[in-house]
C-alpha cells in the first residue's frame, strides 16, 4: 500500500467504523456527464460512470495539486480535474496530462480507487481503497419482487450510525415519539423477545405481539390479530424491520446506513410492501405516514446528538428492553478492531408493547 493510501485508511479509522460495503447514492444520481461528490465517514469520494457506463469511485483529490476532482467533468468515461485538466480512469490511473510530451501514467500520479457496485437501485462503495472485496453488497430481500411495491428514499439523519441504527430498531420509543401513528402508550401487553446472533449481526424476534394499534397497523392490517415481527442489524450498516401482518400482508423495511460524518448518517431506505391495497393508494399513504414518522425520529435524534455534543460524551444507562442498541455498538467496535464478536446464541426477554 502506498503512503497516500495509508493516509486514506488512517483518516477513516474510528473505534466504531466497520469496514465493508456502504450505499453512497441512488443509481440515477451517478451520471456519465458529471462527477458526484459523496462523503463516507468524512472522507470525500468522487463517483462517476466509466466508458462502459458502470459507476466507479475514487478519492476526491487530484494527485497533482490536491484539487477536488468532483468539481471537474467527465470526458469519455474519465474524470478531468478542473485545475490542470489531468484525467483519471475508474481505476485511478492518470491517463492524460495536457501539455505533457511523455507518458501520462505513473504510479505517483495515481488516485486511490474504491470498489464500486450498482445494485437494486443504489450505488455501493467498499470502504477500503484499492481492495478487491471478498464479498458483494448486501442483497435487499423482496426488493422489486413481483407482487411487492418497492419504495426507495434517501434521508439525512442526525447522529452517528449506531444511534440511527438503534432508533430504527427500537420498539419502546414508538409508543412515545410515534404515539397514534404506530403504537399507543395505553393498554400495553406483555410479549417475549428472542434475541439471537445471526451471521454478521443480531436479530430480535417479537413473540406474541398484536397488530400495532396506530394508523400504520390499522391501514395495513385492518383485521387485527397477532403479527410476526423481526428486527435485525447486519454489519456494516444494515438495519431491517420485517412484519408479517397476515397471510396477505408483508412489509420489509431495509435501511442501508452510511456514516457521512461522526454526527450525520445517510439512510438509504428500501421498503418492500405486499398488501391487498392498490399500489397508488398504498404508495401515497405509506410514504406520507412513513415520512412523518421519520421526521419525528429526526427531531429526537437531533436533540440526542446535540446533548451528546454539549456534554462532550455519551453516558447511557440501559435495561434489558434496550434490546439491540448495546449489541449494535459492540458489533461495530469489534468489526472496526478486526475482532469477531462473541455473544450468546439466544436470550429471552419480557417486555410490554
Tab-separated table of C-alpha atoms in Angstrom, residues 17 27 67-68 71 79 85 100 107 110 127 132 145 161 186 191 220 285 288 297 302-303 312:
chain	number	residue	atom	x	y	z
A	17	UNK	CA	-16.401	2.301	11.856
A	27	UNK	CA	-28.142	4.820	-9.075
A	67	UNK	CA	-7.872	19.908	-6.188
A	68	UNK	CA	-11.238	18.132	-5.749
A	71	UNK	CA	-15.691	19.980	-9.398
A	79	UNK	CA	-12.865	12.352	-14.655
A	85	UNK	CA	-7.001	19.036	-16.781
A	100	UNK	CA	2.992	16.668	-21.271
A	107	UNK	CA	2.483	5.255	-10.035
A	110	UNK	CA	-2.414	7.515	-9.434
A	127	UNK	CA	-14.766	1.311	2.464
A	132	UNK	CA	-10.895	-6.367	-4.160
A	145	UNK	CA	-40.172	-8.811	-6.402
A	161	UNK	CA	-24.569	5.285	12.655
A	186	UNK	CA	-52.223	2.754	26.711
A	191	UNK	CA	-44.652	-10.207	24.959
A	220	UNK	CA	-52.061	-2.355	6.523
A	285	UNK	CA	-50.494	6.659	2.268
A	288	UNK	CA	-46.801	10.071	3.686
A	297	UNK	CA	-37.213	10.388	14.554
A	302	UNK	CA	-31.083	15.735	16.584
A	303	UNK	CA	-31.863	16.534	20.220
A	312	UNK	CA	-18.805	16.083	25.330
